[in-house]
PDB file of C-alpha atoms in Angstrom:
ATOM      1  CA  UNK J   1      -0.643  30.627  -9.184  1.00  0.00           C
ATOM      2  CA  UNK J   2      -1.028  26.914  -8.244  1.00  0.00           C
ATOM      3  CA  UNK J   3       1.416  27.475  -5.292  1.00  0.00           C
ATOM      4  CA  UNK J   4      -0.594  30.386  -4.021  1.00  0.00           C
ATOM      5  CA  UNK J   5      -4.061  28.611  -4.148  1.00  0.00           C
ATOM      6  CA  UNK J   6      -2.706  25.548  -2.530  1.00  0.00           C
ATOM      7  CA  UNK J   7      -0.944  27.499   0.379  1.00  0.00           C
ATOM      8  CA  UNK J   8      -4.142  29.457   0.861  1.00  0.00           C
ATOM      9  CA  UNK J   9      -6.292  26.092   1.074  1.00  0.00           C
ATOM     10  CA  UNK J  10      -3.697  24.704   3.512  1.00  0.00           C
ATOM     11  CA  UNK J  11      -3.519  27.846   5.617  1.00  0.00           C
ATOM     12  CA  UNK J  12      -7.376  28.160   5.895  1.00  0.00           C
ATOM     13  CA  UNK J  13      -7.864  24.486   6.509  1.00  0.00           C
ATOM     14  CA  UNK J  14     -10.227  24.226   3.567  1.00  0.00           C
ATOM     15  CA  UNK J  15     -11.663  20.846   2.972  1.00  0.00           C
ATOM     16  CA  UNK J  16     -10.003  18.006   0.866  1.00  0.00           C
ATOM     17  CA  UNK J  17     -12.315  18.705  -2.140  1.00  0.00           C
ATOM     18  CA  UNK J  18     -11.000  22.389  -2.440  1.00  0.00           C
ATOM     19  CA  UNK J  19      -7.394  21.298  -1.787  1.00  0.00           C
ATOM     20  CA  UNK J  20      -7.751  18.678  -4.523  1.00  0.00           C
ATOM     21  CA  UNK J  21      -9.144  21.057  -7.039  1.00  0.00           C
ATOM     22  CA  UNK J  22      -6.267  23.496  -6.415  1.00  0.00           C
ATOM     23  CA  UNK J  23      -3.627  20.623  -6.625  1.00  0.00           C
ATOM     24  CA  UNK J  24      -4.968  19.976 -10.074  1.00  0.00           C
ATOM     25  CA  UNK J  25      -3.483  23.416 -11.166  1.00  0.00           C
ATOM     26  CA  UNK J  26      -0.143  21.675 -11.108  1.00  0.00           C
ATOM     27  CA  UNK J  27      -1.200  19.268 -13.983  1.00  0.00           C
ATOM     28  CA  UNK J  28      -4.274  20.732 -15.461  1.00  0.00           C
ATOM     29  CA  UNK J  29      -4.959  23.935 -17.362  1.00  0.00           C
ATOM     30  CA  UNK J  30      -7.527  26.136 -15.516  1.00  0.00           C
ATOM     31  CA  UNK J  31      -8.917  27.713 -18.749  1.00  0.00           C
ATOM     32  CA  UNK J  32      -9.524  24.638 -20.980  1.00  0.00           C
ATOM     33  CA  UNK J  33      -9.465  21.990 -18.224  1.00  0.00           C
ATOM     34  CA  UNK J  34      -7.226  19.673 -20.129  1.00  0.00           C
ATOM     35  CA  UNK J  35      -4.165  17.864 -18.758  1.00  0.00           C
ATOM     36  CA  UNK J  36      -0.712  19.374 -19.477  1.00  0.00           C
ATOM     37  CA  UNK J  37       1.378  17.065 -21.527  1.00  0.00           C
ATOM     38  CA  UNK J  38       4.959  16.490 -22.669  1.00  0.00           C
ATOM     39  CA  UNK J  39       7.634  18.838 -21.517  1.00  0.00           C
ATOM     40  CA  UNK J  40       5.224  21.301 -19.956  1.00  0.00           C
ATOM     41  CA  UNK J  41       3.784  18.680 -17.649  1.00  0.00           C
ATOM     42  CA  UNK J  42       7.352  17.672 -16.840  1.00  0.00           C
ATOM     43  CA  UNK J  43       8.491  21.156 -16.039  1.00  0.00           C
ATOM     44  CA  UNK J  44       5.415  21.803 -13.909  1.00  0.00           C
ATOM     45  CA  UNK J  45       5.900  18.643 -11.998  1.00  0.00           C
ATOM     46  CA  UNK J  46       9.670  19.653 -11.227  1.00  0.00           C
ATOM     47  CA  UNK J  47       8.333  23.131 -10.301  1.00  0.00           C
ATOM     48  CA  UNK J  48       5.800  21.570  -7.769  1.00  0.00           C
ATOM     49  CA  UNK J  49       8.490  19.389  -6.283  1.00  0.00           C
ATOM     50  CA  UNK J  50      11.075  22.198  -5.995  1.00  0.00           C
ATOM     51  CA  UNK J  51       8.284  24.427  -4.360  1.00  0.00           C
ATOM     52  CA  UNK J  52       7.459  21.992  -1.623  1.00  0.00           C
ATOM     53  CA  UNK J  53      10.751  20.058  -1.191  1.00  0.00           C
ATOM     54  CA  UNK J  54      11.830  21.867   2.029  1.00  0.00           C
ATOM     55  CA  UNK J  55       8.797  20.328   4.062  1.00  0.00           C
ATOM     56  CA  UNK J  56       9.300  17.444   6.351  1.00  0.00           C
ATOM     57  CA  UNK J  57       8.962  14.088   4.699  1.00  0.00           C
ATOM     58  CA  UNK J  58       5.851  13.302   6.910  1.00  0.00           C
ATOM     59  CA  UNK J  59       4.106  16.307   5.448  1.00  0.00           C
ATOM     60  CA  UNK J  60       1.105  15.461   3.290  1.00  0.00           C
ATOM     61  CA  UNK J  61       1.883  18.107   0.758  1.00  0.00           C
ATOM     62  CA  UNK J  62       5.233  16.833   0.196  1.00  0.00           C
ATOM     63  CA  UNK J  63       3.814  13.381  -0.327  1.00  0.00           C
ATOM     64  CA  UNK J  64       1.536  14.705  -2.856  1.00  0.00           C
ATOM     65  CA  UNK J  65       4.254  16.513  -4.786  1.00  0.00           C
ATOM     66  CA  UNK J  66       6.198  13.366  -5.214  1.00  0.00           C
ATOM     67  CA  UNK J  67       2.924  12.017  -6.857  1.00  0.00           C
ATOM     68  CA  UNK J  68       2.857  14.807  -9.137  1.00  0.00           C
ATOM     69  CA  UNK J  69       6.496  14.546  -9.996  1.00  0.00           C
ATOM     70  CA  UNK J  70       6.376  10.873 -10.638  1.00  0.00           C
ATOM     71  CA  UNK J  71       3.264  11.301 -12.777  1.00  0.00           C
ATOM     72  CA  UNK J  72       4.734  14.223 -14.648  1.00  0.00           C
ATOM     73  CA  UNK J  73       7.842  12.499 -15.556  1.00  0.00           C
ATOM     74  CA  UNK J  74       5.818   9.509 -16.649  1.00  0.00           C
ATOM     75  CA  UNK J  75       3.590  11.423 -18.934  1.00  0.00           C
ATOM     76  CA  UNK J  76       6.584  13.390 -20.327  1.00  0.00           C
ATOM     77  CA  UNK J  77       8.242  10.042 -21.267  1.00  0.00           C
ATOM     78  CA  UNK J  78      10.927  10.200 -18.661  1.00  0.00           C
ATOM     79  CA  UNK J  79      10.250   6.611 -17.443  1.00  0.00           C
ATOM     80  CA  UNK J  80      13.400   5.684 -15.656  1.00  0.00           C
ATOM     81  CA  UNK J  81      13.202   8.967 -13.707  1.00  0.00           C
ATOM     82  CA  UNK J  82       9.549   8.348 -12.960  1.00  0.00           C
ATOM     83  CA  UNK J  83      10.388   4.885 -11.729  1.00  0.00           C
ATOM     84  CA  UNK J  84      12.968   6.286  -9.293  1.00  0.00           C
ATOM     85  CA  UNK J  85      10.426   8.693  -8.017  1.00  0.00           C
ATOM     86  CA  UNK J  86       7.710   6.114  -7.622  1.00  0.00           C
ATOM     87  CA  UNK J  87      10.211   3.752  -5.818  1.00  0.00           C
ATOM     88  CA  UNK J  88      11.191   6.541  -3.496  1.00  0.00           C
ATOM     89  CA  UNK J  89       7.495   7.382  -2.800  1.00  0.00           C
ATOM     90  CA  UNK J  90       6.925   3.795  -1.885  1.00  0.00           C
ATOM     91  CA  UNK J  91       9.659   3.771   0.608  1.00  0.00           C
ATOM     92  CA  UNK J  92       8.450   7.095   1.945  1.00  0.00           C
ATOM     93  CA  UNK J  93       4.876   5.793   2.357  1.00  0.00           C
ATOM     94  CA  UNK J  94       6.037   2.631   4.047  1.00  0.00           C
ATOM     95  CA  UNK J  95       8.428   4.574   6.336  1.00  0.00           C
ATOM     96  CA  UNK J  96       5.574   7.032   7.449  1.00  0.00           C
ATOM     97  CA  UNK J  97       3.137   4.294   8.152  1.00  0.00           C
ATOM     98  CA  UNK J  98       0.521   5.346   5.620  1.00  0.00           C
ATOM     99  CA  UNK J  99      -2.524   3.261   4.704  1.00  0.00           C
ATOM    100  CA  UNK J 100      -2.335   0.064   2.824  1.00  0.00           C
ATOM    101  CA  UNK J 101      -4.273   1.743  -0.004  1.00  0.00           C
ATOM    102  CA  UNK J 102      -1.371   4.209  -0.224  1.00  0.00           C
ATOM    103  CA  UNK J 103       1.046   1.383  -0.535  1.00  0.00           C
ATOM    104  CA  UNK J 104      -1.020  -0.354  -3.164  1.00  0.00           C
ATOM    105  CA  UNK J 105      -1.305   2.943  -5.230  1.00  0.00           C
ATOM    106  CA  UNK J 106       2.493   3.378  -5.039  1.00  0.00           C
ATOM    107  CA  UNK J 107       3.095  -0.220  -6.078  1.00  0.00           C
ATOM    108  CA  UNK J 108       0.671   0.102  -8.891  1.00  0.00           C
ATOM    109  CA  UNK J 109       2.537   3.035 -10.302  1.00  0.00           C
ATOM    110  CA  UNK J 110       5.795   1.016 -10.210  1.00  0.00           C
ATOM    111  CA  UNK J 111       4.152  -1.884 -11.842  1.00  0.00           C
ATOM    112  CA  UNK J 112       2.796   0.355 -14.684  1.00  0.00           C
ATOM    113  CA  UNK J 113       6.141   1.787 -15.183  1.00  0.00           C
ATOM    114  CA  UNK J 114       7.879  -1.477 -15.400  1.00  0.00           C
ATOM    115  CA  UNK J 115       5.288  -2.511 -18.005  1.00  0.00           C
ATOM    116  CA  UNK J 116       5.830   0.366 -20.210  1.00  0.00           C
ATOM    117  CA  UNK J 117       9.653  -0.226 -19.937  1.00  0.00           C
ATOM    118  CA  UNK J 118       9.191  -3.786 -21.068  1.00  0.00           C
ATOM    119  CA  UNK J 119      10.092  -5.244 -17.683  1.00  0.00           C
ATOM    120  CA  UNK J 120       7.152  -7.569 -17.914  1.00  0.00           C
ATOM    121  CA  UNK J 121       8.233 -10.141 -15.311  1.00  0.00           C
ATOM    122  CA  UNK J 122       8.737  -7.373 -12.615  1.00  0.00           C
ATOM    123  CA  UNK J 123       5.414  -5.838 -13.618  1.00  0.00           C
ATOM    124  CA  UNK J 124       3.373  -8.931 -13.266  1.00  0.00           C
ATOM    125  CA  UNK J 125       4.719  -9.804  -9.866  1.00  0.00           C
ATOM    126  CA  UNK J 126       3.796  -6.369  -8.364  1.00  0.00           C
ATOM    127  CA  UNK J 127       0.474  -6.325 -10.123  1.00  0.00           C
ATOM    128  CA  UNK J 128      -0.367  -9.814  -8.465  1.00  0.00           C
ATOM    129  CA  UNK J 129       0.569  -8.307  -5.142  1.00  0.00           C
ATOM    130  CA  UNK J 130      -1.600  -5.238  -5.829  1.00  0.00           C
ATOM    131  CA  UNK J 131      -4.456  -7.353  -6.973  1.00  0.00           C
ATOM    132  CA  UNK J 132      -4.486  -9.562  -3.759  1.00  0.00           C
ATOM    133  CA  UNK J 133      -3.986  -6.402  -1.594  1.00  0.00           C
ATOM    134  CA  UNK J 134      -7.152  -4.738  -3.262  1.00  0.00           C
ATOM    135  CA  UNK J 135      -8.947  -8.287  -2.935  1.00  0.00           C
ATOM    136  CA  UNK J 136      -8.132  -8.341   0.800  1.00  0.00           C
ATOM    137  CA  UNK J 137      -9.325  -4.736   1.325  1.00  0.00           C
ATOM    138  CA  UNK J 138     -12.421  -4.517  -0.764  1.00  0.00           C
ATOM    139  CA  UNK J 139     -13.434  -8.005  -1.835  1.00  0.00           C
ATOM    140  CA  UNK J 140     -14.004  -9.288  -5.337  1.00  0.00           C
ATOM    141  CA  UNK J 141     -16.916  -6.883  -6.219  1.00  0.00           C
ATOM    142  CA  UNK J 142     -14.885  -3.615  -5.435  1.00  0.00           C
ATOM    143  CA  UNK J 143     -14.170  -1.546  -8.480  1.00  0.00           C
ATOM    144  CA  UNK J 144     -10.423  -1.376  -7.951  1.00  0.00           C
ATOM    145  CA  UNK J 145     -10.003  -5.158  -7.349  1.00  0.00           C
TER     146      UNK J 145
END
């Protein structure tokens, strides 16, 4: 159902709000509106990735699937696998010339994973870079700084 809704939104050039709502079907139950968790979240993340893997790496949908896969693996407790996906996504974002915000989000995901894995020295280095990047983009008063 998630694939059909997302494909329809993409085909009909529906706005980002509608597309985002439909993407949430990959990680959120449409009946109770709670996030999936554990093995279900991981399985749906893999299904999402496999569904859109054949698209070019510059495709926005494929980029979004990497986020869903990384987050799904993270939430399912597959931290090393999530880290690998997050690192690949950072490389992809840089290669495709995405915004600095997209790069900071990818770095933040890596940092959070390092922290949970107990790799604190690596986590703090990246967190510092993300902080100064956010500071440069939004200033001290911005909510994400």
